[in-house]
Coordinates of N, CA and C in Angstrom, one line a residue:
X1 N 48.2 62.9 -0.5 CA 47.3 62.0 -1.2 C 46.3 61.4 -0.3
X2 N 45.1 61.3 -0.8 CA 44.0 60.7 0.0 C 44.0 59.2 -0.1
X3 N 43.8 58.6 1.0 CA 43.8 57.1 0.9 C 42.6 56.6 0.0
X4 N 42.9 55.6 -0.6 CA 41.9 55.0 -1.5 C 41.0 54.0 -0.7
X5 N 39.8 54.1 -1.0 CA 38.8 53.3 -0.3 C 38.9 51.9 -0.9
X6 N 38.9 50.9 0.0 CA 38.9 49.5 -0.4 C 37.4 49.2 -0.9
X7 N 37.4 48.4 -1.9 CA 36.0 47.9 -2.3 C 35.4 47.1 -1.2
X8 N 34.1 47.1 -1.0 CA 33.5 46.3 0.0 C 33.8 44.8 -0.1
X9 N 34.0 44.2 1.0 CA 34.3 42.8 0.9 C 33.1 42.0 0.5
X10 N 33.3 41.0 -0.3 CA 32.2 40.1 -0.7 C 31.8 39.2 0.4
X11 N 30.5 39.0 0.6 CA 30.1 38.1 1.7 C 30.6 36.7 1.4
X12 N 31.0 36.1 2.4 CA 31.5 34.7 2.3 C 30.4 33.8 1.7
X13 N 30.7 32.9 0.8 CA 29.7 32.0 0.3 C 29.4 31.0 1.4
X14 N 28.1 30.7 1.5 CA 27.7 29.7 2.4 C 27.7 28.4 1.7
X15 N 28.3 27.5 2.2 CA 28.3 26.1 1.6 C 27.1 25.4 2.2
X16 N 26.4 24.8 1.2 CA 25.2 24.1 1.6 C 25.6 22.9 2.5
X17 N 24.9 22.7 3.6 CA 25.1 21.5 4.4 C 24.7 20.3 3.6
X18 N 25.4 19.3 3.7 CA 25.0 18.1 3.0 C 23.7 17.6 3.7
X19 N 22.7 17.3 2.8 CA 21.4 16.8 3.3 C 21.6 15.3 3.7
X20 N 21.1 14.9 4.8 CA 21.2 13.5 5.1 C 20.3 12.7 4.2
X21 N 20.8 11.5 3.8 CA 20.1 10.7 2.9 C 18.9 10.1 3.7
X22 N 17.7 10.1 3.0 CA 16.6 9.6 3.6 C 16.8 8.1 4.0
X23 N 16.4 7.7 5.2 CA 16.5 6.3 5.5 C 15.4 5.5 4.9
X24 N 15.8 4.4 4.3 CA 14.9 3.6 3.6 C 13.9 3.0 4.7
X25 N 12.6 3.1 4.4 CA 11.6 2.4 5.2 C 11.7 0.9 4.9
X26 N 11.6 0.1 5.9 CA 11.6 -1.3 5.6 C 10.4 -1.7 4.7
X27 N 10.6 -2.7 3.9 CA 9.5 -3.2 3.0 C 8.3 -3.6 3.8
X28 N 7.1 -3.3 3.3 CA 5.9 -3.7 4.0 C 5.8 -5.3 4.0
X29 N 5.2 -5.8 5.1 CA 5.1 -7.3 5.2 C 3.7 -7.6 5.7
X30 N 3.1 -8.6 5.1 CA 1.8 -9.1 5.5 C 2.1 -10.3 6.5
X31 N 1.8 -10.1 7.7 CA 2.1 -11.2 8.7 C 1.1 -12.3 8.7
X32 N -0.2 -11.9 8.5 CA -1.3 -12.9 8.4 C -2.5 -12.3 7.7
X33 N -3.3 -13.1 7.1 CA -4.6 -12.6 6.5 C -5.5 -13.8 6.4
X34 N -6.8 -13.4 6.3 CA -7.8 -14.4 6.1 C -9.0 -13.8 5.4
X35 N -9.7 -14.7 4.6 CA -10.9 -14.3 4.0 C -12.0 -15.4 4.4
X36 N -13.2 -15.0 4.6 CA -14.2 -15.9 5.1 C -14.5 -17.0 4.0
X37 N -14.2 -16.7 2.8 CA -14.4 -17.7 1.7 C -13.6 -17.2 0.5
X38 N -13.3 -18.2 -0.4 CA -12.5 -17.9 -1.6 C -13.3 -18.3 -2.8
X39 N -14.4 -19.0 -2.6 CA -15.3 -19.4 -3.7 C -16.6 -18.5 -3.6
X40 N -16.8 -17.6 -4.5 CA -17.8 -16.6 -4.4 C -19.0 -16.9 -5.2
X41 N -20.2 -16.5 -4.7 CA -21.5 -16.5 -5.4 C -22.1 -15.1 -5.3
X42 N -22.8 -14.7 -6.3 CA -23.5 -13.4 -6.2 C -24.3 -13.3 -4.9
X43 N -24.2 -12.1 -4.2 CA -24.9 -11.9 -3.0 C -24.2 -12.4 -1.7
X44 N -23.1 -13.2 -1.9 CA -22.4 -13.6 -0.7 C -21.8 -12.4 0.0
X45 N -21.7 -12.5 1.4 CA -21.1 -11.5 2.2 C -19.7 -12.1 2.5
X46 N -18.6 -11.3 2.2 CA -17.3 -11.8 2.4 C -16.6 -10.9 3.5
X47 N -16.0 -11.6 4.4 CA -15.3 -10.9 5.5 C -13.8 -11.2 5.5
X48 N -13.0 -10.3 5.8 CA -11.6 -10.5 5.8 C -10.9 -9.7 6.9
X49 N -9.7 -10.1 7.2 CA -8.8 -9.4 8.1 C -7.4 -9.6 7.7
X50 N -6.5 -8.7 8.1 CA -5.1 -8.8 7.9 C -4.3 -8.1 9.0
X51 N -3.2 -8.8 9.3 CA -2.2 -8.1 10.2 C -0.9 -7.9 9.4
X52 N -0.4 -6.7 9.6 CA 0.8 -6.4 8.8 C 1.8 -5.7 9.7
X53 N 3.0 -5.4 9.2 CA 3.9 -4.6 9.9 C 3.3 -3.2 10.0
X54 N 3.8 -2.4 11.0 CA 3.2 -1.1 11.3 C 3.4 -0.1 10.1
X55 N 4.3 -0.3 9.2 CA 4.6 0.7 8.2 C 3.6 0.5 7.0
X56 N 2.7 -0.4 7.0 CA 1.8 -0.6 5.9 C 0.7 0.4 6.0
X57 N 0.5 1.2 4.9 CA -0.5 2.3 4.8 C -1.8 1.8 4.3
X58 N -1.8 0.8 3.4 CA -3.1 0.3 2.8 C -2.9 -1.1 2.3
X59 N -4.1 -1.8 2.2 CA -4.1 -3.1 1.6 C -5.2 -3.1 0.6
X60 N -4.9 -3.7 -0.6 CA -5.8 -3.8 -1.7 C -6.1 -5.3 -1.9
X61 N -7.3 -5.7 -2.1 CA -7.6 -7.1 -2.5 C -8.1 -7.0 -3.9
X62 N -7.4 -7.7 -4.8 CA -7.7 -7.6 -6.2 C -8.1 -9.0 -6.7
X63 N -9.3 -9.0 -7.3 CA -9.8 -10.2 -7.9 C -10.0 -10.1 -9.4
X64 N -9.1 -10.7 -10.1 CA -9.0 -10.6 -11.6 C -9.3 -9.2 -12.1
X65 N -8.5 -8.3 -11.5 CA -8.5 -6.9 -12.0 C -9.5 -6.0 -11.3
X66 N -10.4 -6.5 -10.5 CA -11.4 -5.7 -9.7 C -10.7 -5.5 -8.3
X67 N -10.7 -4.3 -7.9 CA -10.0 -3.9 -6.7 C -10.9 -3.5 -5.5
X68 N -10.6 -4.0 -4.3 CA -11.4 -3.6 -3.1 C -10.3 -3.2 -2.1
X69 N -10.5 -2.1 -1.4 CA -9.6 -1.6 -0.4 C -10.1 -2.1 1.0
X70 N -9.1 -2.6 1.8 CA -9.4 -3.0 3.2 C -9.4 -1.7 4.0
X71 N -10.2 -1.7 5.1 CA -10.3 -0.6 6.0 C -9.2 -0.7 7.0
X72 N -8.4 0.3 7.3 CA -7.4 0.3 8.3 C -8.1 0.6 9.6
X73 N -8.0 -0.3 10.6 CA -8.6 -0.1 11.9 C -7.7 0.1 13.0
X74 N -6.4 0.1 12.7 CA -5.3 0.4 13.7 C -4.0 0.1 13.0
X75 N -2.9 0.4 13.7 CA -1.6 0.2 13.2 C -1.4 -1.3 12.8
X76 N -1.2 -1.6 11.6 CA -1.0 -2.9 11.2 C -2.2 -3.8 11.2
X77 N -3.4 -3.2 11.3 CA -4.6 -4.0 11.3 C -5.6 -3.5 10.3
X78 N -6.2 -4.5 9.5 CA -7.1 -4.1 8.4 C -8.3 -5.1 8.4
X79 N -9.4 -4.6 8.0 CA -10.6 -5.5 7.9 C -11.3 -5.2 6.6
X80 N -12.2 -6.2 6.2 CA -12.9 -6.1 5.0 C -14.3 -6.7 5.2
X81 N -15.3 -6.0 4.7 CA -16.7 -6.5 4.7 C -17.2 -6.2 3.3
X82 N -17.6 -7.1 2.5 CA -18.0 -6.9 1.1 C -19.1 -7.8 0.6
X83 N -20.0 -7.3 -0.1 CA -21.1 -8.1 -0.7 C -20.7 -8.3 -2.2
X84 N -20.7 -9.6 -2.6 CA -20.3 -9.9 -4.0 C -21.5 -9.5 -4.9
X85 N -21.2 -8.7 -5.9 CA -22.2 -8.3 -6.8 C -22.6 -9.4 -7.8
X86 N -23.7 -9.2 -8.5 CA -24.0 -10.1 -9.6 C -23.0 -10.0 -10.7
X87 N -22.7 -11.0 -11.4 CA -21.7 -11.0 -12.5 C -22.2 -11.9 -13.5
X88 N -21.8 -11.7 -14.8 CA -22.3 -12.5 -15.9 C -21.8 -13.9 -15.8
X89 N -22.5 -14.8 -16.4 CA -22.2 -16.2 -16.3 C -20.8 -16.5 -16.9
X90 N -20.4 -15.8 -17.9 CA -19.2 -16.1 -18.7 C -17.9 -15.7 -17.9
X91 N -18.0 -15.0 -16.7 CA -16.8 -14.8 -16.0 C -16.6 -15.8 -14.9
X92 N -17.6 -16.8 -14.8 CA -17.4 -17.8 -13.7 C -16.2 -18.7 -14.0
X93 N -15.7 -19.2 -12.9 CA -14.5 -20.1 -13.1 C -13.4 -19.7 -12.1
X94 N -12.3 -20.3 -12.3 CA -11.2 -20.1 -11.4 C -10.7 -18.6 -11.4
X95 N -10.2 -18.1 -10.3 CA -9.7 -16.7 -10.2 C -8.5 -16.7 -9.3
X96 N -7.7 -15.6 -9.5 CA -6.6 -15.3 -8.6 C -7.0 -14.2 -7.7
X97 N -6.7 -14.3 -6.4 CA -7.0 -13.3 -5.4 C -5.7 -12.8 -4.9
X98 N -5.4 -11.5 -5.2 CA -4.2 -10.9 -4.8 C -4.4 -10.0 -3.5
X99 N -3.6 -10.1 -2.5 CA -3.7 -9.3 -1.3 C -2.4 -8.5 -1.4
X100 N -2.5 -7.1 -1.6 CA -1.4 -6.3 -1.9 C -1.3 -5.2 -0.7
X101 N -0.1 -5.3 0.0 CA 0.1 -4.3 1.0 C 1.1 -3.3 0.5
X102 N 0.8 -2.0 0.8 CA 1.7 -0.9 0.4 C 2.1 0.0 1.5
X103 N 3.3 0.5 1.5 CA 3.7 1.6 2.5 C 3.5 2.9 1.9
X104 N 3.8 4.0 2.6 CA 3.6 5.4 2.1 C 4.5 5.7 1.0
X105 N 5.6 5.0 0.9 CA 6.6 5.3 -0.2 C 6.2 4.5 -1.5
X106 N 5.2 3.7 -1.5 CA 4.8 3.0 -2.6 C 5.3 1.6 -2.8
X107 N 6.2 1.2 -1.9 CA 6.7 -0.2 -1.9 C 5.6 -1.2 -1.6
X108 N 5.6 -2.3 -2.3 CA 4.4 -3.2 -2.1 C 4.9 -4.7 -1.9
X109 N 4.1 -5.5 -1.3 CA 4.3 -6.9 -1.2 C 3.0 -7.6 -1.5
X110 N 3.0 -8.7 -2.1 CA 1.8 -9.4 -2.6 C 1.7 -10.8 -2.2
X111 N 0.5 -11.2 -1.7 CA 0.2 -12.6 -1.4 C -0.9 -13.0 -2.4
X112 N -0.8 -14.3 -2.9 CA -1.8 -14.8 -3.9 C -2.6 -16.0 -3.3
X113 N -3.9 -15.9 -3.6 CA -4.7 -17.1 -3.2 C -5.5 -17.5 -4.5
X114 N -5.9 -18.8 -4.5 CA -6.7 -19.2 -5.6 C -8.2 -19.3 -5.1
X115 N -9.1 -19.0 -6.0 CA -10.5 -19.0 -5.7 C -11.3 -19.3 -6.9
X116 N -12.6 -19.1 -6.8 CA -13.5 -19.3 -7.9 C -14.7 -18.4 -7.8
X117 N -15.2 -18.0 -9.0 CA -16.5 -17.3 -9.1 C -17.5 -18.4 -9.5
X118 N -18.5 -18.7 -8.7 CA -19.4 -19.8 -9.0 C -20.8 -19.4 -9.3

């Protein structure tokens, strides 16, 4: 009697290596910031700067819904140079100025200032 051929062995299943959990990036922090003024008039030139932790990717300055991005000039360093546009008389009055720092994962931290459109 002829020997029976064994069926080919199935390849061993490879078990997926467990993926390491991504390490959480620390929350962004604003260490210091300044604006040349907080009471604005049409045509004013406004300057600003901010120092942050190195993991901050961007800073947004928001004035009552209007957004301005600060320029990143180095790790944790941002600057702003902006000319205030003309605006209608009826928007004059007190405003909130938000300074929002974000990291690449989207986590944000916010500082709030009071100001005015005059």
